[in-house]
Amino acid sequence: MPKLAVAMLAAALCPTGAAQAQPALPDAPIPYQALAKPAPRPAARPRAATPPPSTTAAAAEAAAGPGLTATGVAAIDPARLEAYLDGVIGSAMVRDRIAGVTVSVVQNDQVIFKKGYGHASLAPLRPVDPDRTLFRIGSISKTFTWILLMNEIQAGRVRIDAPINLYLPEALQIRDQGFTQPIQVSHLLDHTPGFEDRVLGQLMERNFDRERPMAQYLRQERPRRVREPGQFPTYSNYGVGLAGQALVYVSGQPFEELVEQKITGPLGMTRTTFREPHPPRQGIPAPMAPSLARDLSEGFRWSPAEGFEARPFEYLGHLAPAGSASSTAADMARYMIVLLNDGVYRPAAETAPEEAAPRPALTIFGPTTARAFRTPLRPNEAGVNDWPHGFITYPLPGDRKGYGHAGGTLSFSSNMVVAPELDLGVFISVNTENGAALASELPAQLVAQFYGPAMAPPQEGDPDLGRVARLYEGHYLGTRRAYVGLERFVGFILSGVSVQVSRDGRLITSRLAGTQTWVPEGDPAAGRFASTTGPDRLVFDMSGGKASAFQGTYNDVRFQRVGLWSRPTVLAWLAGLSAVAAISTLVGLALRNRRDLRQTQIQSQASLVQTIQAVLWLLALGLFATWIMGASDTAQVVYAWPGARLILASACALVASVLTIVTLAALLSIWRGGRRLDSWPVMRKVAFTATTLLYAAFAVVLFHWGALTPWSS
């Protein structure tokens, strides 16, 4: 496998495709070679959020000369674009160990670039073809759902301010769970329904036998409501699933058919599907066509020992509206052109000789919906995503805005950004776990390269920030996590962020994914920070004289300040001290002299209990440690959740914690003892007491973190 991986990387820059003619907007994918000389620029088109169409078209036509887009900016030269992307993508594939990449770029109603890099499979070796190879696009699927939902809202069949329960069958309706406000349709669009976020063991499946119909999944995997709706965004795949099920309930059609009839069919996106490759089964949507299944890219994980390892297919059909789509770079190019065209699809003039006129334009969604996808439901802080009716707002170089969505599965990372000011759309998808950074950063890098401004050097810190460091320093916990059980324990580990202030006046945020530095925007006490290396922002909520929470640029999760017991350093110290105490207890059994063995009956029984505790704590800590070491393969954690090791570790810790109650109850009797010669020495009593209190503190923290619930998986 390593030799094959090297060969794959060496061939990563090999494009695919064969030449054809290029119409303005083809009915079928056109290979890249045919795009070297773009067709003449079409007439400028009206924008939904701009002045009246006639005025806009006339002004655009007057301003747009050769090499200009309909918005009046310089068009990107395809040859320069190809050279730039070859360098950026090729370097990233070697550096980050990425097996395959597919990319498309559109501008001025034309596909100006599409290309496949690397390979879609290893056995047999199959290159990525931007016209044929289907990649999993993850949460970009949600944009299709939002188009369908907004069309229903515009048609009056769904009200955006109505409770979602009005559009769900009774079995799927959301209970109040102690909250007073119902979840509205609008709350699903901007991810504010107030659900916890559960992933492990159920969001994705690798075994088709475990697949369930969407309605059954939504009923069985209902998350808890943890806050009133509308407070702040916390990304919710389940909420999007509810929106998709509401579409099914209102229309009476399966979700996959709705997408095919309303979007992919009219657009001629023949290689885009929400269906998945599997045997036919009653109650499950029909599988994707064999011709598409043959061209699916595999997903990969890189390891130094094995090289590229192919992963099994990730089944997401039970939550299709949130993430089951697969597509090609060519199809996504057509989709981006429609988004930039405010929902209008203009077929090429490929009419028969006897026809006098080309086929009319089709409207996939109307101007009101087009404006909605660029208008926030609830305005937010400047520089922070405000979820314009389900889409993501992207900060781009030059204070420009982009709109679109990112998508990720266990193996695939994708991104789609359209920038109306530049009449530009960028789609990228990678088929390897290590490729998330490339997918996330490429659209902004491309805009910076061709439209500037160039990336500014890292900004200097503000010395005044040190004077108000206490406002921000502490540990923060993300709201996008599970709130009970063993998954709560994992959420505490993965979603925590430590905030500190450096000596040179920079804010430092540290988490498992890495460290970032920030500098104040304006007054250091105002709570606004800019990244030292990019366009990202942090905005803190100030309450009671200090920061209570913060949100980042994409506003998909809020990080809330937490107390001492929620800090991983406290857990780590208690775990280490408990391990030392347990080992000392067992060593003491072998080293005690005859005098140390003199004890009352209660002391004897308490000593036995604490010895059992020591064994249990060491077993629990060892099992937790081996589980964490094995968690480097995310797919194993998700698919095999919770696993025997984690359940056994939790069970051992639970029994040891219960025994702590026994030793706490015995403390008074142990100190009373009996006659001096028949009782423990003072130092042994002190050691027993200290060990008991240490175990008690450790048990309290583990209980708070959710680690003492082996049955909750």
XYZ file of C-alpha atoms in Angstrom:
713
model
C 0.000 0.000 0.000
C 2.725 2.651 0.729
C 4.254 2.214 -2.768
C 0.812 2.584 -4.306
C 0.239 5.737 -2.235
C 3.465 7.286 -3.547
C 2.475 6.458 -7.122
C -0.925 7.998 -6.519
C 0.542 11.228 -5.222
C 2.992 11.402 -8.150
C 0.046 11.207 -10.574
C -2.166 13.570 -8.563
C -2.025 16.429 -11.065
C -3.299 14.415 -14.022
C -6.561 15.975 -15.359
C -9.247 13.922 -17.002
C -11.796 14.467 -19.740
C -12.238 14.615 -23.561
C -13.017 17.570 -25.809
C -16.503 18.707 -26.769
C -18.123 22.002 -27.759
C -19.070 24.441 -24.982
C -22.515 26.077 -25.040
C -23.431 28.824 -22.592
C -25.023 26.374 -20.161
C -24.838 22.777 -21.395
C -27.358 20.049 -20.788
C -24.553 17.590 -20.010
C -21.069 17.883 -18.468
C -18.461 19.386 -20.797
C -14.818 18.315 -20.295
C -12.375 20.977 -19.201
C -10.397 21.085 -22.451
C -13.383 22.581 -24.236
C -13.400 25.479 -21.773
C -10.011 26.964 -22.699
C -11.709 29.584 -24.888
C -14.952 30.599 -23.155
C -18.021 31.309 -25.241
C -19.008 34.954 -25.708
C -20.332 36.508 -22.526
C -24.136 36.265 -22.343
C -26.360 39.225 -21.785
C -26.157 40.619 -18.297
C -28.881 39.300 -16.067
C -30.938 41.096 -13.433
C -30.178 40.481 -9.757
C -33.014 39.826 -7.360
C -31.674 42.139 -4.640
C -30.807 45.067 -6.960
C -32.695 47.865 -8.833
C -35.309 47.040 -11.490
C -34.168 44.538 -14.142
C -34.200 46.902 -17.101
C -31.998 49.477 -15.368
C -29.624 46.846 -14.046
C -29.255 45.094 -17.395
C -28.580 48.309 -19.242
C -26.005 49.487 -16.729
C -24.273 46.099 -16.687
C -24.133 45.980 -20.478
C -22.626 49.452 -20.613
C -19.982 48.629 -18.028
C -19.135 45.121 -19.176
C -16.580 45.009 -21.921
C -14.216 42.240 -22.941
C -12.857 40.449 -19.897
C -15.530 41.773 -17.547
C -18.302 39.930 -15.761
C -21.946 41.006 -15.670
C -21.191 42.713 -12.333
C -18.452 44.824 -13.887
C -15.360 43.175 -12.362
C -12.463 41.687 -14.283
C -13.041 38.071 -15.234
C -10.495 35.456 -14.201
C -8.263 34.167 -16.981
C -8.802 30.363 -17.150
C -5.151 29.656 -17.953
C -3.924 31.598 -14.918
C -6.606 29.974 -12.785
C -5.530 26.488 -13.826
C -1.872 27.210 -13.104
C -2.739 28.615 -9.682
C -5.040 25.749 -8.664
C -2.612 23.107 -9.917
C 0.006 24.534 -7.583
C -2.220 25.001 -4.518
C -4.058 21.690 -4.794
C -1.007 19.676 -5.817
C 1.002 20.983 -2.862
C -1.841 20.322 -0.432
C -2.322 16.754 -1.707
C 1.323 15.916 -1.059
C 1.525 17.798 2.245
C -1.759 16.560 3.736
C -1.816 13.098 2.110
C -4.996 13.524 0.046
C -5.962 10.782 -2.408
C -8.319 12.692 -4.705
C -9.807 16.138 -5.303
C -12.507 17.424 -7.661
C -12.952 21.153 -8.370
C -15.097 23.454 -10.489
C -15.154 27.250 -10.836
C -17.858 29.259 -12.592
C -18.041 32.898 -13.612
C -20.183 34.908 -15.960
C -22.604 32.001 -16.561
C -19.769 29.748 -17.702
C -17.683 26.943 -16.303
C -14.199 28.441 -16.461
C -12.473 25.548 -14.716
C -13.130 21.964 -13.716
C -10.590 19.298 -13.040
C -9.998 16.050 -11.213
C -6.811 15.391 -9.265
C -5.556 12.090 -7.943
C -7.655 8.979 -7.663
C -11.171 7.928 -6.776
C -10.245 4.306 -6.016
C -7.107 2.220 -5.560
C -8.300 -1.205 -6.612
C -8.751 -0.815 -9.493
C -6.797 2.423 -9.845
C -9.340 4.974 -11.097
C -8.563 8.674 -11.647
C -10.914 11.451 -10.564
C -12.986 12.672 -13.506
C -14.779 15.997 -12.840
C -17.558 15.006 -15.247
C -18.168 11.471 -13.993
C -16.749 10.876 -10.504
C -19.296 11.349 -7.717
C -18.039 12.678 -4.374
C -20.070 12.789 -1.155
C -20.855 16.476 -0.617
C -22.115 16.140 2.976
C -23.985 19.143 4.340
C -24.037 20.971 1.011
C -27.074 18.670 0.678
C -28.853 21.034 3.070
C -28.969 23.782 0.451
C -31.214 21.570 -1.711
C -33.494 21.090 1.302
C -33.651 24.836 1.937
C -34.550 25.538 -1.700
C -37.425 23.054 -1.503
C -38.572 24.451 1.854
C -38.424 28.100 0.760
C -40.425 27.225 -2.365
C -43.135 25.764 -0.122
C -43.024 28.899 2.034
C -43.323 31.155 -1.016
C -46.230 29.047 -2.288
C -48.032 29.501 1.044
C -48.148 25.797 1.878
C -45.735 26.293 4.794
C -45.515 29.332 7.096
C -42.041 30.296 8.205
C -43.280 31.518 11.600
C -45.483 28.465 12.291
C -44.580 25.604 14.666
C -42.876 22.803 12.773
C -45.312 20.385 14.452
C -48.034 21.627 12.076
C -46.166 19.925 9.238
C -45.174 16.683 10.932
C -47.115 13.464 11.572
C -48.079 13.019 15.212
C -45.406 10.392 15.894
C -42.654 12.854 14.928
C -43.984 15.977 16.576
C -41.628 17.630 19.071
C -42.759 17.484 22.691
C -42.346 20.565 24.894
C -39.978 18.737 27.327
C -40.548 21.520 29.867
C -39.988 24.406 27.452
C -42.661 27.013 26.770
C -41.926 28.058 23.177
C -42.679 25.752 20.215
C -39.978 25.162 17.623
C -40.853 27.117 14.486
C -39.890 26.514 10.866
C -37.600 29.554 11.043
C -35.663 27.969 13.918
C -34.684 25.077 11.661
C -33.472 27.465 8.957
C -30.993 29.222 11.252
C -30.157 26.251 13.507
C -31.783 27.660 16.662
C -34.268 24.883 17.652
C -32.413 24.298 20.942
C -31.527 20.621 20.445
C -28.459 18.879 21.781
C -26.260 17.445 19.018
C -25.767 13.675 18.961
C -23.534 11.953 16.426
C -21.911 8.781 17.752
C -23.335 5.414 16.826
C -26.265 6.673 14.746
C -25.596 9.660 12.456
C -23.765 7.507 9.887
C -23.830 3.786 9.198
C -21.378 1.508 7.399
C -23.642 -1.543 7.577
C -26.684 -1.221 5.325
C -28.568 -3.743 7.480
C -28.734 -1.040 10.184
C -30.323 1.517 7.861
C -33.808 2.793 8.795
C -36.453 4.867 7.017
C -36.105 8.576 7.778
C -39.324 8.753 9.779
C -38.230 5.843 11.958
C -34.811 7.388 12.509
C -36.309 10.743 13.511
C -38.633 9.031 15.966
C -36.017 6.757 17.557
C -33.083 9.191 17.693
C -34.953 12.237 18.961
C -32.443 14.546 20.730
C -33.181 16.370 23.953
C -34.233 19.977 23.933
C -31.697 21.801 26.085
C -32.742 25.450 25.651
C -35.639 27.573 24.423
C -35.683 27.927 20.623
C -34.406 31.094 18.987
C -31.695 31.894 21.529
C -28.570 31.256 19.464
C -27.456 28.874 16.695
C -26.167 25.400 17.445
C -25.815 23.385 14.240
C -28.451 20.655 14.083
C -28.524 17.840 11.518
C -31.638 16.526 13.234
C -33.386 19.883 12.723
C -32.707 19.703 8.980
C -34.071 16.156 8.998
C -37.303 17.506 10.496
C -37.484 20.118 7.738
C -37.070 17.383 5.116
C -39.741 15.249 6.743
C -42.080 18.248 6.795
C -41.596 18.535 3.016
C -42.495 14.866 2.673
C -45.613 15.321 4.839
C -46.811 18.419 2.966
C -46.137 17.088 -0.546
C -46.941 13.415 0.006
C -43.781 12.439 -1.909
C -40.494 10.872 -0.776
C -37.720 13.393 -0.264
C -35.463 11.902 -2.942
C -38.224 12.235 -5.533
C -38.842 15.859 -4.560
C -35.199 16.723 -5.214
C -35.233 14.907 -8.545
C -38.482 16.512 -9.724
C -37.883 20.045 -8.481
C -34.112 20.589 -8.744
C -31.772 18.006 -10.243
C -34.153 16.904 -13.013
C -34.980 20.353 -14.394
C -31.320 21.390 -14.104
C -30.088 18.316 -15.955
C -27.900 17.367 -12.982
C -27.969 13.745 -14.069
C -25.002 12.788 -11.906
C -26.297 14.230 -8.643
C -28.375 12.059 -6.346
C -29.523 11.743 -2.750
C -29.855 7.985 -3.257
C -27.186 5.549 -2.070
C -25.753 2.256 -3.367
C -27.456 -0.685 -1.668
C -29.719 -3.635 -2.416
C -33.416 -2.815 -2.810
C -35.306 -3.043 0.478
C -38.883 -2.286 1.398
C -39.284 0.974 3.298
C -35.898 2.325 2.154
C -35.662 4.692 -0.855
C -34.672 2.989 -4.097
C -30.892 2.758 -4.612
C -28.909 4.977 -6.940
C -28.537 3.839 -10.534
C -25.746 1.289 -11.137
C -24.189 3.663 -13.691
C -23.719 6.219 -10.903
C -22.671 3.713 -8.266
C -19.806 2.542 -10.505
C -18.417 6.081 -10.557
C -18.601 6.806 -6.822
C -15.325 7.839 -5.269
C -14.176 5.826 -2.288
C -13.383 7.626 0.946
C -9.884 7.305 2.387
C -7.899 7.597 5.571
C -4.135 8.027 5.564
C -1.945 6.313 8.142
C 1.880 6.183 8.099
C 1.829 2.416 8.509
C -0.730 1.540 5.826
C -0.775 4.534 3.495
C -4.217 5.201 2.005
C -6.895 2.949 3.522
C -10.241 2.796 1.735
C -13.203 3.190 4.063
C -16.634 1.607 3.638
C -19.472 3.649 2.172
C -21.051 6.064 4.646
C -24.835 5.557 4.691
C -26.769 8.727 5.456
C -30.077 7.973 3.759
C -31.906 7.905 7.101
C -31.131 11.646 7.338
C -30.986 12.398 3.609
C -32.034 16.089 3.761
C -29.022 16.819 5.961
C -26.261 15.076 4.052
C -26.761 12.098 1.745
C -26.104 13.775 -1.641
C -23.352 12.710 -4.038
C -22.376 14.841 -7.026
C -19.715 15.694 -9.581
C -17.771 18.920 -10.021
C -19.555 19.436 -13.364
C -23.028 19.160 -11.848
C -22.113 21.419 -8.947
C -20.874 23.989 -11.465
C -24.350 24.098 -12.991
C -25.878 24.361 -9.512
C -23.644 27.343 -8.649
C -24.590 29.120 -11.890
C -28.263 28.807 -10.910
C -27.523 30.175 -7.429
C -25.709 33.133 -8.968
C -28.617 33.539 -11.431
C -31.031 33.939 -8.500
C -32.726 30.633 -9.215
C -33.109 30.943 -12.983
C -31.851 28.210 -15.331
C -31.311 29.142 -18.964
C -30.890 26.030 -21.162
C -28.578 26.247 -24.153
C -30.179 26.973 -27.530
C -30.065 23.373 -28.679
C -33.349 23.344 -30.480
C -34.302 21.209 -33.424
C -34.077 22.859 -36.895
C -37.851 23.187 -37.165
C -38.075 25.018 -33.841
C -38.090 28.797 -34.113
C -36.816 29.587 -30.607
C -34.732 27.982 -27.853
C -36.367 26.410 -24.872
C -37.555 28.939 -22.269
C -35.724 29.593 -19.026
C -36.781 27.625 -15.974
C -37.219 29.063 -12.496
C -35.901 26.731 -9.779
C -36.687 29.306 -7.109
C -38.015 32.835 -7.326
C -36.561 36.292 -6.619
C -38.002 36.428 -3.098
C -36.240 33.206 -2.179
C -33.077 34.443 -3.883
C -33.123 37.528 -1.660
C -33.803 35.351 1.382
C -30.660 33.300 0.749
C -28.672 36.534 1.154
C -30.739 38.016 3.996
C -30.362 36.945 7.643
C -33.350 35.783 9.617
C -31.817 37.435 12.689
C -29.064 40.043 12.125
C -25.787 39.230 13.870
C -22.531 40.903 14.782
C -20.510 42.172 11.801
C -18.156 39.512 10.479
C -20.162 36.638 11.967
C -22.345 34.282 9.902
C -26.005 35.212 10.247
C -27.513 32.102 8.567
C -29.415 33.696 5.655
C -32.308 31.234 5.540
C -30.098 28.178 5.875
C -27.099 29.246 3.815
C -23.721 30.168 5.325
C -22.259 33.656 4.938
C -18.534 33.513 4.173
C -16.150 36.427 4.826
C -13.981 36.878 1.727
C -10.922 39.059 1.119
C -11.648 42.691 0.285
C -14.598 42.831 2.710
C -16.675 40.817 0.252
C -19.331 38.284 1.163
C -19.820 34.799 -0.123
C -22.808 32.492 0.320
C -22.990 28.731 0.268
C -22.341 25.791 2.525
C -19.583 23.451 3.608
C -20.011 19.699 3.943
C -18.172 16.928 5.692
C -18.556 13.215 6.274
C -15.991 10.980 7.949
C -13.874 10.776 4.785
C -15.062 13.588 2.497
C -14.757 17.356 2.953
C -16.490 19.748 0.559
C -17.139 23.441 0.174
C -19.314 25.537 -2.132
C -19.096 29.333 -2.118
C -20.738 31.779 -4.532
C -19.691 35.452 -4.492
C -22.370 37.552 -6.271
C -20.156 40.686 -6.312
C -17.631 38.770 -8.412
C -20.175 36.627 -10.281
C -17.986 33.760 -9.073
C -18.659 30.284 -7.720
C -16.153 27.777 -6.332
C -16.811 24.112 -5.523
C -14.248 21.688 -4.117
C -14.498 18.201 -2.649
C -11.759 15.929 -1.304
C -12.081 12.214 -0.616
C -9.616 11.869 2.266
C -10.020 12.542 5.987
C -6.983 14.850 5.987
C -8.393 17.208 3.358
C -10.662 19.422 5.458
C -8.237 22.370 5.523
C -7.883 22.458 1.720
C -11.661 22.360 1.187
C -12.279 25.025 3.817
C -9.611 27.484 2.706
C -9.552 27.247 -1.097
C -12.451 29.629 -2.000
C -11.044 32.502 0.076
C -7.522 31.797 -1.194
C -8.738 31.952 -4.786
C -10.515 35.279 -4.214
C -7.431 36.698 -2.504
C -5.213 35.578 -5.399
C -7.285 37.127 -8.193
C -9.124 39.972 -6.478
C -7.034 40.757 -3.405
C -6.152 42.277 -1.177
C -3.203 40.025 -0.436
C -3.147 38.412 2.978
C -1.864 40.912 5.544
C 1.048 39.877 7.762
C 0.213 38.630 11.271
C -1.104 41.528 13.314
C 0.659 42.852 16.383
C -0.843 42.287 19.797
C -2.379 45.028 21.930
C -0.579 45.620 25.271
C -3.835 46.933 26.739
C -5.363 43.466 26.393
C -3.222 42.230 29.277
C -4.933 44.690 31.623
C -8.327 43.116 30.948
C -7.154 39.496 30.577
C -9.349 38.371 33.473
C -12.411 39.235 31.389
C -11.677 36.440 28.930
C -9.323 33.848 30.409
C -10.925 30.568 31.365
C -12.368 27.366 29.936
C -15.327 27.359 27.539
C -17.500 24.453 26.438
C -19.228 24.234 23.047
C -22.986 23.831 22.839
C -22.798 21.467 19.844
C -22.579 18.254 21.883
C -24.619 15.653 23.715
C -25.814 16.644 27.174
C -26.183 13.265 28.892
C -24.425 9.915 29.073
C -21.137 8.708 27.708
C -21.465 10.936 24.650
C -21.564 13.898 27.060
C -18.176 12.694 28.346
C -16.756 12.691 24.801
C -18.335 16.103 24.146
C -16.614 17.579 27.188
C -13.282 16.394 25.790
C -13.795 17.437 22.156
C -15.694 20.722 22.480
C -13.662 22.419 25.193
C -11.662 25.584 24.419
C -9.097 27.177 26.725
C -8.715 30.973 26.426
C -5.579 32.789 27.573
C -3.890 36.157 26.955
C -0.240 36.215 25.914
C 2.381 38.663 27.140
C 2.437 40.446 23.788
C -1.301 41.185 23.962
C -2.840 38.425 21.886
C -5.786 36.226 22.745
C -4.971 32.493 22.437
C -7.661 29.838 21.977
C -6.519 26.236 22.427
C -8.428 23.046 21.678
C -7.712 19.554 20.414
C -7.883 20.762 16.801
C -5.057 23.245 17.416
C -4.265 26.763 18.616
C -5.275 30.124 17.115
C -4.247 33.663 17.986
C -6.392 36.792 17.873
C -6.011 40.530 18.367
C -8.620 43.021 19.613
C -10.783 44.931 17.155
C -11.066 48.311 18.806
C -11.366 48.504 22.593
C -9.837 45.331 24.162
C -12.690 45.263 26.670
C -15.384 45.311 23.955
C -15.107 41.581 23.225
C -14.369 41.641 19.474
C -11.286 39.902 18.092
C -9.824 39.300 14.619
C -7.656 36.358 13.620
C -3.969 37.135 13.114
C -3.861 34.883 10.050
C -7.180 35.269 8.221
C -10.647 36.842 8.064
C -12.095 34.931 11.043
C -13.670 36.747 13.992
C -14.506 36.038 17.629
C -17.291 37.892 19.443
C -17.651 37.566 23.226
C -20.831 38.085 25.229
C -20.045 40.207 28.276
C -22.078 39.603 31.431
C -21.440 40.376 35.085
C -18.141 42.085 34.398
C -16.601 39.257 32.384
C -17.089 37.179 29.231
C -19.804 34.540 29.572
C -19.592 33.038 26.070
C -18.234 33.591 22.576
C -19.059 32.654 18.990
C -16.872 32.353 15.926
C -17.144 33.415 12.309
C -19.417 30.565 11.201
C -21.691 30.805 14.236
C -22.560 27.110 14.261
C -21.781 26.680 17.955
C -21.549 28.907 21.039
C -18.796 28.381 23.582
C -19.992 28.990 27.124
C -17.747 29.703 30.090
C -17.709 26.835 32.588
C -16.474 26.321 36.125
C -13.631 24.403 37.719
C -15.244 20.951 37.560
C -15.635 21.138 33.780
C -11.966 21.817 33.063
C -9.963 18.961 31.529
C -6.910 19.931 33.576
C -8.857 19.255 36.772
C -9.987 15.880 35.441
C -6.430 15.032 34.384
C -4.952 15.965 37.768
C -7.584 13.974 39.663
C -7.071 10.992 37.347
C -3.304 11.115 37.870
C -3.554 11.482 41.644
C -6.144 8.700 41.831
C -3.834 6.412 39.859
C -0.958 7.183 42.273
C -3.231 6.564 45.272
C -4.462 3.265 43.825
C -0.938 2.037 43.112
C 0.162 3.114 46.614
C -2.719 1.183 48.144
C -1.706 -2.017 46.362
C 1.998 -1.535 47.122
C 1.149 -0.953 50.770
C -0.396 -4.411 51.010
C 3.014 -5.963 50.402
C 5.063 -3.549 52.531
C 3.100 -3.345 55.783
C 4.715 -4.847 58.878
C 2.977 -6.798 61.613
C 2.095 -3.668 63.565
C 0.417 -2.159 60.504
C -1.747 -5.270 60.263
C -3.328 -4.623 63.647
C -6.811 -3.285 62.987
C -10.406 -3.320 64.104
C -13.018 -5.257 62.190
C -14.364 -2.052 60.582
C -10.854 -1.012 59.579
C -10.251 -4.440 58.094
C -13.422 -4.269 56.040
C -12.699 -0.679 54.977
C -9.187 -1.697 53.889
C -10.643 -4.486 51.736
C -13.103 -2.068 50.124
C -10.356 0.432 49.353
C -8.181 -2.319 47.872
C -11.049 -3.314 45.566
C -11.450 0.364 44.680
C -7.775 0.615 43.781
C -8.045 -2.307 41.374
C -11.229 -0.908 39.818
C -9.804 2.596 39.399
C -6.671 1.265 37.729
C -8.764 -0.886 35.405
C -11.036 2.060 34.581
C -8.136 4.430 33.917
C -6.333 1.858 31.781
C -9.452 1.169 29.713
C -10.208 4.887 29.291
C -6.609 5.456 28.174
C -6.663 2.652 25.597
C -10.016 3.876 24.273
C -8.643 7.411 23.848
C -5.556 6.088 22.041
C -7.797 4.134 19.664
C -9.983 7.183 19.043
C -7.541 8.619 16.496
C -9.595 6.816 13.827
C -12.793 8.857 13.943
C -14.717 6.328 11.877
C -14.083 3.620 14.455
C -15.448 5.846 17.216
C -18.594 6.740 15.244
C -19.401 3.276 13.906
C -18.341 1.154 16.899
C -19.779 3.473 19.538
C -19.537 3.014 22.455
C -17.482 -0.189 22.297
C -16.730 -2.766 24.977
C -13.698 -0.923 26.368
C -15.561 2.307 27.057
C -18.547 0.519 28.599
C -16.289 -1.593 30.809
C -14.248 1.471 31.822
C -17.425 3.323 32.770
C -18.752 0.301 34.705
C -15.504 -0.071 36.679
C -15.504 3.637 37.497
C -19.170 3.475 38.531
C -18.606 0.570 40.965
C -15.491 2.243 42.370
C -17.473 5.469 42.863
C -20.282 3.638 44.683
C -17.724 2.004 46.982
C -16.489 5.503 47.820
C -19.785 6.042 49.635
C -18.945 3.028 51.831
C -15.462 4.304 52.698
C -16.798 7.808 53.398
C -19.364 6.332 55.800
C -16.624 4.379 57.582
C -14.277 7.329 58.165
C -15.595 8.245 61.603
C -15.382 4.649 62.845
C -11.870 4.298 61.439
C -10.631 7.331 63.349
C -12.272 6.159 66.565
C -10.582 2.762 66.188
C -10.198 0.575 69.280
C -7.371 0.309 71.746
C -4.147 1.885 70.470
C -2.487 -1.495 69.949
C -5.499 -2.858 68.066
C -5.943 0.037 65.636
C -4.222 1.604 62.633
C -1.391 4.085 63.158
C -2.314 7.738 62.631
C -0.444 7.962 59.327
C -2.404 5.050 57.885
C -5.647 6.700 58.974
C -4.523 9.916 57.303
C -3.582 8.042 54.126
C -6.918 6.206 54.058
C -8.848 9.461 54.562
C -6.882 11.327 51.900
C -7.372 8.493 49.411
C -11.096 8.345 50.150
C -11.560 12.102 49.679
C -9.509 12.012 46.477
C -11.617 9.181 45.065
C -14.774 11.059 46.061
C -13.654 14.208 44.211
C -12.715 12.145 41.143
C -16.092 10.382 41.215
C -17.950 13.714 41.422
C -16.084 15.084 38.381
C -16.651 11.873 36.397
C -20.345 11.993 37.254
C -20.499 15.636 36.119
C -18.791 14.697 32.840
C -21.222 11.815 32.222
C -18.594 9.076 32.483
C -20.442 6.986 35.102
C -23.339 5.888 32.902
C -22.352 2.667 31.088
C -25.994 2.005 30.206
C -26.435 5.320 28.351
C -24.801 4.374 25.059
